[in-house]
Coordinates of C-alpha atoms and ligand atoms in Angstrom, one line a residue:
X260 CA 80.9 88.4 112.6
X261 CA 83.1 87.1 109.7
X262 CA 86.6 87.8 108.8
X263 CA 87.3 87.1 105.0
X264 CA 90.7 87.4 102.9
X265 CA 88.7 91.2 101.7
X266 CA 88.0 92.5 105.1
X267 CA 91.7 91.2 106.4
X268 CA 93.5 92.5 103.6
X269 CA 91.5 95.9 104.0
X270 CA 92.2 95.3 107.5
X271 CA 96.3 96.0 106.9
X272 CA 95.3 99.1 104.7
X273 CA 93.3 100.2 107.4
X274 CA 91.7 98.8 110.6
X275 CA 89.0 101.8 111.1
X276 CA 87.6 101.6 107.9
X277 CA 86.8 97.6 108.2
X278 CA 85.4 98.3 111.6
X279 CA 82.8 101.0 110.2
X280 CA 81.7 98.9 107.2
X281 CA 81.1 96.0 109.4
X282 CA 79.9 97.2 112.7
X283 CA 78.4 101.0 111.2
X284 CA 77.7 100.4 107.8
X285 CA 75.4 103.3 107.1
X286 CA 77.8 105.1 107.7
X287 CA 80.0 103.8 105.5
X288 CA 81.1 105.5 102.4
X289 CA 80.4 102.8 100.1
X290 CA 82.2 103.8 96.8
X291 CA 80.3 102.0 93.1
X292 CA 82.3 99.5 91.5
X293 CA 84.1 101.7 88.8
X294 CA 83.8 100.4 85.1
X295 CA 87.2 99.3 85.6
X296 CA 87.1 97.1 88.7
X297 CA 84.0 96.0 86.6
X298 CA 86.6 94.7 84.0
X299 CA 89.3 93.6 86.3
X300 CA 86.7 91.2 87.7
X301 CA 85.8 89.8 84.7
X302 CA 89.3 89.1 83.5
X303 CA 89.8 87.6 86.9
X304 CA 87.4 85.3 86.3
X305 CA 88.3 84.8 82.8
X306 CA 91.7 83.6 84.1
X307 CA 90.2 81.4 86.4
X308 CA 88.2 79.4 83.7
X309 CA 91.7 79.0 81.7
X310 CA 93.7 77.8 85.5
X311 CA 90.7 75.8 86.1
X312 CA 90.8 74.3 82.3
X313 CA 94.5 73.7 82.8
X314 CA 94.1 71.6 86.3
X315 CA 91.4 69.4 85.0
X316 CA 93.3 68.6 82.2
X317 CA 95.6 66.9 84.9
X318 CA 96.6 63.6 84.9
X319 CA 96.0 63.7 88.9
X320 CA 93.1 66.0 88.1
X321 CA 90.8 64.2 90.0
X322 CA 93.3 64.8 93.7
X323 CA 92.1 69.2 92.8
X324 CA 89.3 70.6 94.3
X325 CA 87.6 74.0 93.0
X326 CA 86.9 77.1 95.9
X327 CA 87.4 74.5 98.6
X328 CA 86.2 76.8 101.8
X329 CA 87.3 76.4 105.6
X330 CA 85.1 78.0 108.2
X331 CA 86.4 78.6 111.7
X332 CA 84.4 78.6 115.2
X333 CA 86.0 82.3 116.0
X334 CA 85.0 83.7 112.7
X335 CA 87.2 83.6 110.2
X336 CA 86.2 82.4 106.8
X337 CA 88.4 81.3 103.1
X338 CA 87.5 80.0 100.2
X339 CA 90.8 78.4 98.5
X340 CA 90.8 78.6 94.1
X341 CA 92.2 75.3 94.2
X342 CA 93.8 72.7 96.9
X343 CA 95.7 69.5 96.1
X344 CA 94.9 66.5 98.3
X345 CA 98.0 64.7 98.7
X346 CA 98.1 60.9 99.5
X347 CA 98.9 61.6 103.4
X348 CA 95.9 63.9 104.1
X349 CA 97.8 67.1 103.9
X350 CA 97.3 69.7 100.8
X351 CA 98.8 72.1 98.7
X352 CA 97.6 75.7 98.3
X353 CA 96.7 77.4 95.0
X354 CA 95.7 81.2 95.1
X355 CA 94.7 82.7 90.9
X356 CA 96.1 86.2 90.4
X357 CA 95.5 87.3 87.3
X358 CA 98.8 89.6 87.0
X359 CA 102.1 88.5 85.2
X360 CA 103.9 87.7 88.3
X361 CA 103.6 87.5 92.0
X362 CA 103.1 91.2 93.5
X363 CA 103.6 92.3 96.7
X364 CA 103.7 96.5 96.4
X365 CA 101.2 98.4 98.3
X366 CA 98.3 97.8 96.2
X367 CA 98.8 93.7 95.8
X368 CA 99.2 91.5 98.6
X369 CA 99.7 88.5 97.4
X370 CA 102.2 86.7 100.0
X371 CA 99.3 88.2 103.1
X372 CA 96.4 86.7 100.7
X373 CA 97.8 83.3 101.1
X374 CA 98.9 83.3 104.3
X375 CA 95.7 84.3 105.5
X376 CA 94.2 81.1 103.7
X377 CA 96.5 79.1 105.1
X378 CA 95.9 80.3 108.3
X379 CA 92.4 79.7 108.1
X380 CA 93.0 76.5 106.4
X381 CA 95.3 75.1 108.9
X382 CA 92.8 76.4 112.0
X383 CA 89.9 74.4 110.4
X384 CA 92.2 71.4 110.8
X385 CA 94.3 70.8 107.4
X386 CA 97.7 70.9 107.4
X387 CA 99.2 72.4 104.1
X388 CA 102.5 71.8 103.2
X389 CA 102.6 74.0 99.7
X390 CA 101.5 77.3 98.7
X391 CA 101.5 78.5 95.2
X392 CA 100.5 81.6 92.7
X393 CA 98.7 81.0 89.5
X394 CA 99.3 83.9 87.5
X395 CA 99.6 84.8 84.1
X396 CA 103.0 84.0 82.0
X397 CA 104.2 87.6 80.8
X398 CA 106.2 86.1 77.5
X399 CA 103.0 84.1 76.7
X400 CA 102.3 85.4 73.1
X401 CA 98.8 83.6 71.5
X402 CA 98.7 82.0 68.4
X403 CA 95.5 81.0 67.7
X404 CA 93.0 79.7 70.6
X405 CA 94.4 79.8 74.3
X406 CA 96.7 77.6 75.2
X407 CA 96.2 78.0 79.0
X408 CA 98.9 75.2 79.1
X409 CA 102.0 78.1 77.9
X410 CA 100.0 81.2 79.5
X411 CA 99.1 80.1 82.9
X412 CA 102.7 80.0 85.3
X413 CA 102.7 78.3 89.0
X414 CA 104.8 79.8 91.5
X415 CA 105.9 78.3 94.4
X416 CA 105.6 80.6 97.5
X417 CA 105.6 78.2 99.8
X418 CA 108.9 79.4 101.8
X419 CA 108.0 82.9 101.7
X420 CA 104.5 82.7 102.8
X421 CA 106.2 80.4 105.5
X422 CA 108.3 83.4 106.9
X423 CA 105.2 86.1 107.3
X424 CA 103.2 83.2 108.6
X425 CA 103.5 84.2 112.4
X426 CA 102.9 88.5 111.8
X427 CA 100.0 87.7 110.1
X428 CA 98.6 85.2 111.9
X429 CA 98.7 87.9 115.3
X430 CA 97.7 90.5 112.8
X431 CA 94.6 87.8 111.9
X432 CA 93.7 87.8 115.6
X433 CA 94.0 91.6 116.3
X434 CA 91.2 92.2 113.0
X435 CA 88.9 89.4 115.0
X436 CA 89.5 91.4 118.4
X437 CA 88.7 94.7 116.5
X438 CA 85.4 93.4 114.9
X439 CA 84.5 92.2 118.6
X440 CA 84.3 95.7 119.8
X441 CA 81.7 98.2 119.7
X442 CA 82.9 101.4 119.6
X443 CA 86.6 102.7 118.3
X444 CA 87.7 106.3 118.3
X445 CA 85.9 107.9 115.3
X446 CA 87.0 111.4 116.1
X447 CA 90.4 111.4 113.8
X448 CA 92.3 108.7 111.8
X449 CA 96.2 107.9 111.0
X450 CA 95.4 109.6 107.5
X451 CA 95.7 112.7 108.6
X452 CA 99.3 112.4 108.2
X453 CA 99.1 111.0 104.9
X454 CA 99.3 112.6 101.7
X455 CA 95.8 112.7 99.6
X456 CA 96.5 109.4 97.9
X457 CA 95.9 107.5 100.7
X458 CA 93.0 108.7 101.8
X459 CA 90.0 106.5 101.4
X460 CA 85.9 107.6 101.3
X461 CA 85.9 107.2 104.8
X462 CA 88.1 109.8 105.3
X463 CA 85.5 112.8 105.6
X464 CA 83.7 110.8 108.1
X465 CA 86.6 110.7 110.7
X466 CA 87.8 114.0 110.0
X467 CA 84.8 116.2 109.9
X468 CA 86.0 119.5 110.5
X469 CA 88.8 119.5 107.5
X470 CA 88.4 123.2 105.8
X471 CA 87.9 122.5 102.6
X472 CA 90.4 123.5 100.4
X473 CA 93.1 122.3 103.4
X474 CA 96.2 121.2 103.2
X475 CA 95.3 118.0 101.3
X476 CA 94.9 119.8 98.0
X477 CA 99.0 120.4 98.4
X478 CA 100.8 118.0 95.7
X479 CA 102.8 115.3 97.0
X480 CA 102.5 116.6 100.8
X481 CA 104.0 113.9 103.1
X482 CA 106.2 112.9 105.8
X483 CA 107.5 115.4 108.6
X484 CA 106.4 118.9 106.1
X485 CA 103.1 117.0 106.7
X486 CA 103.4 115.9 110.2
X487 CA 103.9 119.7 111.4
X488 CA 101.2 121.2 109.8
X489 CA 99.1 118.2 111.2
X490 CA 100.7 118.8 114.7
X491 CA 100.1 122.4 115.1
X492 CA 96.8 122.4 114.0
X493 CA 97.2 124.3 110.7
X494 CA 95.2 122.8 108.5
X495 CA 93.8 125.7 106.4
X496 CA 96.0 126.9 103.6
X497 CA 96.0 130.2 104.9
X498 CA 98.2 129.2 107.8
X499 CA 100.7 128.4 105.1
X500 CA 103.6 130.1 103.8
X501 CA 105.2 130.0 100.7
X502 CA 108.6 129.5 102.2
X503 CA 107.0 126.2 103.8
X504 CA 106.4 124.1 100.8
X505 CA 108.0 122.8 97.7
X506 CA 108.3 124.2 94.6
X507 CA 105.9 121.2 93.2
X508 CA 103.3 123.0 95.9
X509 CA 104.4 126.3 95.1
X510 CA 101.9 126.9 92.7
X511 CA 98.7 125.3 94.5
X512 CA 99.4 127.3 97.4
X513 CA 99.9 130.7 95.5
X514 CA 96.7 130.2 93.3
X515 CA 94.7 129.8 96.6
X516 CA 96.1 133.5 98.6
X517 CA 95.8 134.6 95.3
X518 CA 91.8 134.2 95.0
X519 CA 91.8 131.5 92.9
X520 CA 94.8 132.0 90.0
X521 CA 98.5 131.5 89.7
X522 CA 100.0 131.9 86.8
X523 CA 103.9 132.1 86.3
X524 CA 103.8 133.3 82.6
X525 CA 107.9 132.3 82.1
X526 CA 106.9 128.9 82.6
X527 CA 104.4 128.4 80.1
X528 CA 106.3 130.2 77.8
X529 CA 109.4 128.0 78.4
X530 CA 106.7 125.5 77.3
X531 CA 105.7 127.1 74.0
X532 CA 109.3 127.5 72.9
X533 CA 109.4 123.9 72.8
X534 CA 107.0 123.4 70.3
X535 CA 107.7 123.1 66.6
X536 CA 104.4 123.7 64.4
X537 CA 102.1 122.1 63.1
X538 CA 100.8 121.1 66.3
X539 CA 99.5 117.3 66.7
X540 CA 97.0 117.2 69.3
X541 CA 97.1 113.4 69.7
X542 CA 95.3 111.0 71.5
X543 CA 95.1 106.5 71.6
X544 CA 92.2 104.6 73.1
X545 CA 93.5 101.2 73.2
X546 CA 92.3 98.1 74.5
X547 CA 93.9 96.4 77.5
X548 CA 93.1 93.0 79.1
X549 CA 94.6 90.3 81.0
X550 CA 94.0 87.6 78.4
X551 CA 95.5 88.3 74.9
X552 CA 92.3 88.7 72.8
X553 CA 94.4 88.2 69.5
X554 CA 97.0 86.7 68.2
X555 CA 100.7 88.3 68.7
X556 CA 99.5 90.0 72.2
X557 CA 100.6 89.3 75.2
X558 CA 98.8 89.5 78.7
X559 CA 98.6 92.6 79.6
X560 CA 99.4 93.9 76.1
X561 CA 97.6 97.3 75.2
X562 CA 95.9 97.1 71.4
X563 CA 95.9 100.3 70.4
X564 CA 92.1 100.9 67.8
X565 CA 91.7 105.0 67.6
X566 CA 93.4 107.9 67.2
X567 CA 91.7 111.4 67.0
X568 CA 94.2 113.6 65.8
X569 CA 93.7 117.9 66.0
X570 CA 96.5 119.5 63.5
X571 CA 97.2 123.2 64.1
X572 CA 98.7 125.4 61.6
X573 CA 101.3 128.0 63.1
X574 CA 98.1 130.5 61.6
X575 CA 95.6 129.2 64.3
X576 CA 93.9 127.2 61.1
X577 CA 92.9 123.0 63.4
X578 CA 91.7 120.1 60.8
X579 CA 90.9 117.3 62.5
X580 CA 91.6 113.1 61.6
X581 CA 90.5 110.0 63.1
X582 CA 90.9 106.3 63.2
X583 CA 88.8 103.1 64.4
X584 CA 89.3 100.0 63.8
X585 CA 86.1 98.0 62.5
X586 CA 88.1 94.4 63.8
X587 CA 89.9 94.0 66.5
X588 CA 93.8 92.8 64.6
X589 CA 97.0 93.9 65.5
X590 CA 97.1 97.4 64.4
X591 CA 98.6 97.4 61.0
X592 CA 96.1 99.9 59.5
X593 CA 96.1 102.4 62.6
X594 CA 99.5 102.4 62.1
X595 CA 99.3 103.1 58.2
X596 CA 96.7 105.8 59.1
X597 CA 99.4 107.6 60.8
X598 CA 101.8 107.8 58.7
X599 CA 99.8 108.9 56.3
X600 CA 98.6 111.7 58.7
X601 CA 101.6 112.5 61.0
X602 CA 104.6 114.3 59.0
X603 CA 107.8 113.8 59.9
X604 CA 108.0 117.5 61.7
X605 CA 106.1 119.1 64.0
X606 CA 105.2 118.4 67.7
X607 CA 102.7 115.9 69.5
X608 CA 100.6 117.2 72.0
X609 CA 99.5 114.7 74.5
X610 CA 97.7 114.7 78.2
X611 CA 99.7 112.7 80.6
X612 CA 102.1 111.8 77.6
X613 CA 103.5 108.3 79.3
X614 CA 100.2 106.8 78.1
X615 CA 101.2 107.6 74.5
X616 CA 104.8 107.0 74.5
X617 CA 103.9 103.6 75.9
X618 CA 101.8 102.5 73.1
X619 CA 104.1 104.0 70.5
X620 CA 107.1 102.3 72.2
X621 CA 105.1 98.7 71.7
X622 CA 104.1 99.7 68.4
X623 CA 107.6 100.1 66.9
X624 CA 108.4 96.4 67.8
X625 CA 105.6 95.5 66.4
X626 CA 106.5 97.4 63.3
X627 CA 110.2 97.5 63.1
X628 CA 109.4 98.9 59.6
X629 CA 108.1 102.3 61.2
X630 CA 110.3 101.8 64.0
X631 CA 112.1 105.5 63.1
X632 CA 108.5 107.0 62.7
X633 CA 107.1 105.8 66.0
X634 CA 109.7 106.6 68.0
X635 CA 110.3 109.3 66.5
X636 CA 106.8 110.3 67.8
X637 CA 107.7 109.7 71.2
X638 CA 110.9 112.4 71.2
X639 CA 108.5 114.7 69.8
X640 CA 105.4 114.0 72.2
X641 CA 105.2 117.4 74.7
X642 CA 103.0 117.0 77.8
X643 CA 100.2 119.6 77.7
X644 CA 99.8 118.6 81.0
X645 CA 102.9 120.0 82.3
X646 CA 101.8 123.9 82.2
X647 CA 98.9 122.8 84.8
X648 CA 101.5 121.6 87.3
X649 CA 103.9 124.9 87.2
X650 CA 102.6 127.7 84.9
X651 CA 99.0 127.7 85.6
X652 CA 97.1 126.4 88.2
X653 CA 93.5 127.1 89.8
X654 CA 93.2 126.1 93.1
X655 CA 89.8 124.6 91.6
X656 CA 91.6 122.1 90.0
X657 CA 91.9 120.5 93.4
X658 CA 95.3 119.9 93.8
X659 CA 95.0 118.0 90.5
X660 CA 96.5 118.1 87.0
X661 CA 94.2 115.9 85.3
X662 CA 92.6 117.1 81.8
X663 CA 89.0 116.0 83.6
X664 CA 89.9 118.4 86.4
X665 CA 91.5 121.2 84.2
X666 CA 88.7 121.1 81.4
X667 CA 85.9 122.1 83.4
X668 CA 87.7 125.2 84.9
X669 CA 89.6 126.5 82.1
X670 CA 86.6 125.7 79.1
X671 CA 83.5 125.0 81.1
X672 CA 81.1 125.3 77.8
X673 CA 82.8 121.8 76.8
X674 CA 82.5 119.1 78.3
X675 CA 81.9 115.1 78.6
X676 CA 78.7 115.5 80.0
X677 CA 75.6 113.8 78.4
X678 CA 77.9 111.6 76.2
X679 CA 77.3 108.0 75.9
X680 CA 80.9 107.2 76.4
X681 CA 83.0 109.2 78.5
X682 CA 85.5 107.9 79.5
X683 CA 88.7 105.7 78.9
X684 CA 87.4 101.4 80.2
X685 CA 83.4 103.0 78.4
X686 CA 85.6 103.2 75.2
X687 CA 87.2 100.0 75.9
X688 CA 84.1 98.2 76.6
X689 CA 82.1 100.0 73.3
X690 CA 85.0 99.2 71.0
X691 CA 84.7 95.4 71.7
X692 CA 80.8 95.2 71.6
X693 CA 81.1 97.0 68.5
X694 CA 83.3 94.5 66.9
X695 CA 81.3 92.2 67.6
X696 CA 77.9 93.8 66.4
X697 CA 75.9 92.4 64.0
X698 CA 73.1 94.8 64.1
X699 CA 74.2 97.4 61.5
X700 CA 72.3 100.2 63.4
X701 CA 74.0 99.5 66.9
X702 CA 77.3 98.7 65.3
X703 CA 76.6 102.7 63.8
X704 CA 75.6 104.1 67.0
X705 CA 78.5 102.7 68.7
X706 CA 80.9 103.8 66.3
X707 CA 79.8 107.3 66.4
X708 CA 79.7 107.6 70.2
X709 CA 83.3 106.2 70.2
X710 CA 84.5 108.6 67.6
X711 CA 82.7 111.7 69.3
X712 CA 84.5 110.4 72.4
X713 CA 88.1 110.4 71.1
X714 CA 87.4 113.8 69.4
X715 CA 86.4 115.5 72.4
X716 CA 90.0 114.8 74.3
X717 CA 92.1 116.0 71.7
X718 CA 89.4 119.2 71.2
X719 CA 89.6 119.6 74.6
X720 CA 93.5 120.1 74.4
X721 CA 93.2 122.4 72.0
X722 CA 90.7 124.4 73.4
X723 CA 92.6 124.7 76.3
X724 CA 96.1 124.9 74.8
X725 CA 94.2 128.0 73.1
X726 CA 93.9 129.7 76.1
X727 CA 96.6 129.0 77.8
X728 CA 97.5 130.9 74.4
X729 CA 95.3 133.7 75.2
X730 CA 96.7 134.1 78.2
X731 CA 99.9 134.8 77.9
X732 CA 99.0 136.9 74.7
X733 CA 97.6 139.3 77.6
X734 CA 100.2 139.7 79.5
Ligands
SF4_807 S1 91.3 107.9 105.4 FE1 91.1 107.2 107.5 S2 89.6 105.5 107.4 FE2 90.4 105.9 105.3 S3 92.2 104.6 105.0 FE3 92.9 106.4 105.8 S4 93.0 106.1 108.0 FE4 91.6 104.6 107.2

């Protein structure tokens, strides 16, 4: 049985689910590799080529070693991105993250990740007196080819890795003593008294008897609200009263003793009064990576190449625009192409509007010309998305607000199914092989899949918008 850097740092997340994929795996939940962990391993290794690049250009180059690995009699098992040999025998530790800075919130663990190699490093008999991050440098900006010298920066973590050191070198030892057992206490797990977020795959498997909706489909339920449901055994929404929860739960608990539907018509029309016509339903694909594919991005920078824009009149009359970009450049002409369609009145109409704002936000320093005009756009974006969090929710929506939730429920005769593209890293991935098609009949095909795609999310908001419409029409 071996421990790696994976199964330890999915140890800390959650010892019971690294015991059942090692000691019970068909019974572990194994989730596919999403399109976009797909990507984020690419770019990770992308990055690696430019660190690697960078050290063997190295004066000293020749005292680095590549994915050194150190093996240890009781099971545990690293393989180091780089080491340094120094002159006395000792080394240096070099761990390649491929974000803009060293991370250590909930979902990075990059301090634990080098301490664990270290540990293992210094059990199979090294003794390593530095510890470093390679990651990207956030105010890299590329002109012309990479110049991994200016985009890749080294931080020493050598004193903070230092002081964890002894936590999770015991923690080390207690995931070796857990893989040496052969049974563990499958009938519950700690999740039960964590909100929905954290639950992972496994979490039907322990908890077997969950009704189903429960509890779980409750927004944002956490803490001691959660930990007395949990403790007296009501689980079921229907041991639930109103009085119990918050307002942002409200609604998900009222659509469920209602049959199905809660709809608080003052709220949605709170929402329409916002609204100035003609209606923008607006929506970007843009195309994010850790490496800076052109010049003037940054790592991590988001190039926005579509739009598909839905314009309602205030008589109910929807034309529809669009824009792709046949190269991938900074977005001059996108930007043109929306001036040229977006007026300076009316509202925008976006799902989850942050994503929007965001890439108008960047867009205006990029453009300082249509500085006004972008943000502009962003003080008049409205989030569609905020009537399914107070004014109308099914509980068949899950507990969720997401358009890919909502769509199904509210306008089941449209929807992404049977498209070539459907959804957001697909688009990402099309745009780029399109751009780079030389086949005139793929480059076509791709370009109308990508098109049919971007045009579906903003008909989808205004299908719904329209009866969210209807709705309160018939009141
Ligand atoms: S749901 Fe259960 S198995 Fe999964 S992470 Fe939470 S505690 Fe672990």
């Amino acid at each position: 049985m071996q421990l790696t850097k994976t199964d330890f740092i999915q140890f800390l997340n959650c010892p019971k689910s690294v015991w059942l994929m090692h000691k019970d795996p068909e019974k572990y939940p194994e989730s596919p590799i999403s399109d976009f962990d797909q990507k984020l391993i690419r770019e990770g290794y992308e990055f690696e080529g430019h660190v690697k690049a960078l050290f063997s250009s190295f004066e000293n180059a020749s005292d680095f070693e590549f994915q050194a690995t150190y093996k240890t009699d009781d099971g545990l098992l690293a393989r180091a991105d780089i080491i340094r040999k120094n002159a006395d025998g000792s080394i240096a530790l070099y761990e390649i993250k491929s974000s803009t800075e060293v991370k250590t919130d909930k979902k990075h663990h990059h301090l634990e990740d080098a301490a664990f190699q270290t540990v293992v490093a210094t059990r199979a008999g090294e003794t390593v007196t530095e510890v470093y991050i390679v990651h990207l440098n956030k105010k890299y900006v590329r002109e012309g080819s990479i110049n991994p010298e200016h985009m890749v920066s080294v931080s020493d973590v050598t004193d903070r890795v230092s002081n964890i050191l002894p936590k999770i070198e015991k923690q080390m030892d207690e995931a070796l003593d857990l893989l040496q057992a052969d049974q563990i206490d499958r009938s519950s797990c700690r999740c039960l008294l964590l909100s929905k977020g954290h639950h992972c795959n496994s979490f039907e498997y322990f908890n077997p008897d969950l009704p189903d909706p429960s509890i779980y489909n409750l927004p944002s339920l956490w803490g001691k609200r959660l930990e007395t449901f949990v403790t007296e055994g009501r689980l079921e929404l229907s041991n639930i009263e109103l009085d119990e929860v918050t307002n942002q739960q409200k609604p998900v608990l009222a659509a469920f003793q209602n049959g199905g539907q809660f709809i608080d018509r003052a709220d949605i029309q709170n929402f329409f009064d916002t609204l100035e016509y003609p209606l923008h339903f607006f929506d970007y694909e843009a195309y994010g990576s850790a490496i800076p594919m052109i010049d003037g991005l940054s790592p991590h920078d988001h190039l926005p190449f579509q739009f598909s824009l839905h314009i309602m009149q205030a008589d109910g009359s929807v034309s529809h625009v669009e824009y792709l970009a046949e190269e991938m450049k900074l977005p001059e002409k996108l930007v043109d192409a929306l001036v040229q369609n977006i007026g300076g009145s009316g509202s925008i109409i976006a799902w989850h509007k942050t994503y929007e704002n965001e890439r108008n936000k960047h867009l205006a320093k990029l453009y300082p010309q249509h500085e006004e005009f972008l943000l502009g756009l962003v003080e008049r974006t409205k989030d569609l998305e905020d009537v399914f969090k107070t004014g109308y929710v099914d509980i068949a929506f899950g507990g969720s607000s997401s358009i890919k939730r909502v769509l199904p429920v509210i306008v089941p005769d449209l929807t992404y199914e049977g498209m070539d593209i459907a959804e957001g890293t697909a688009a990402m991935d099309a745009w780029a092989k399109m751009v780079a098609e030389k086949d005139s009949d793929a480059k076509a095909k791709l370009r109308k899949d990508l098109l049919a795609y971007c045009e579906r999310d903003t008909l989808a908001m205004v299908r719904i918008f329209e009866y969210v419409k209807s709705v309160l029409s018939s009141a």
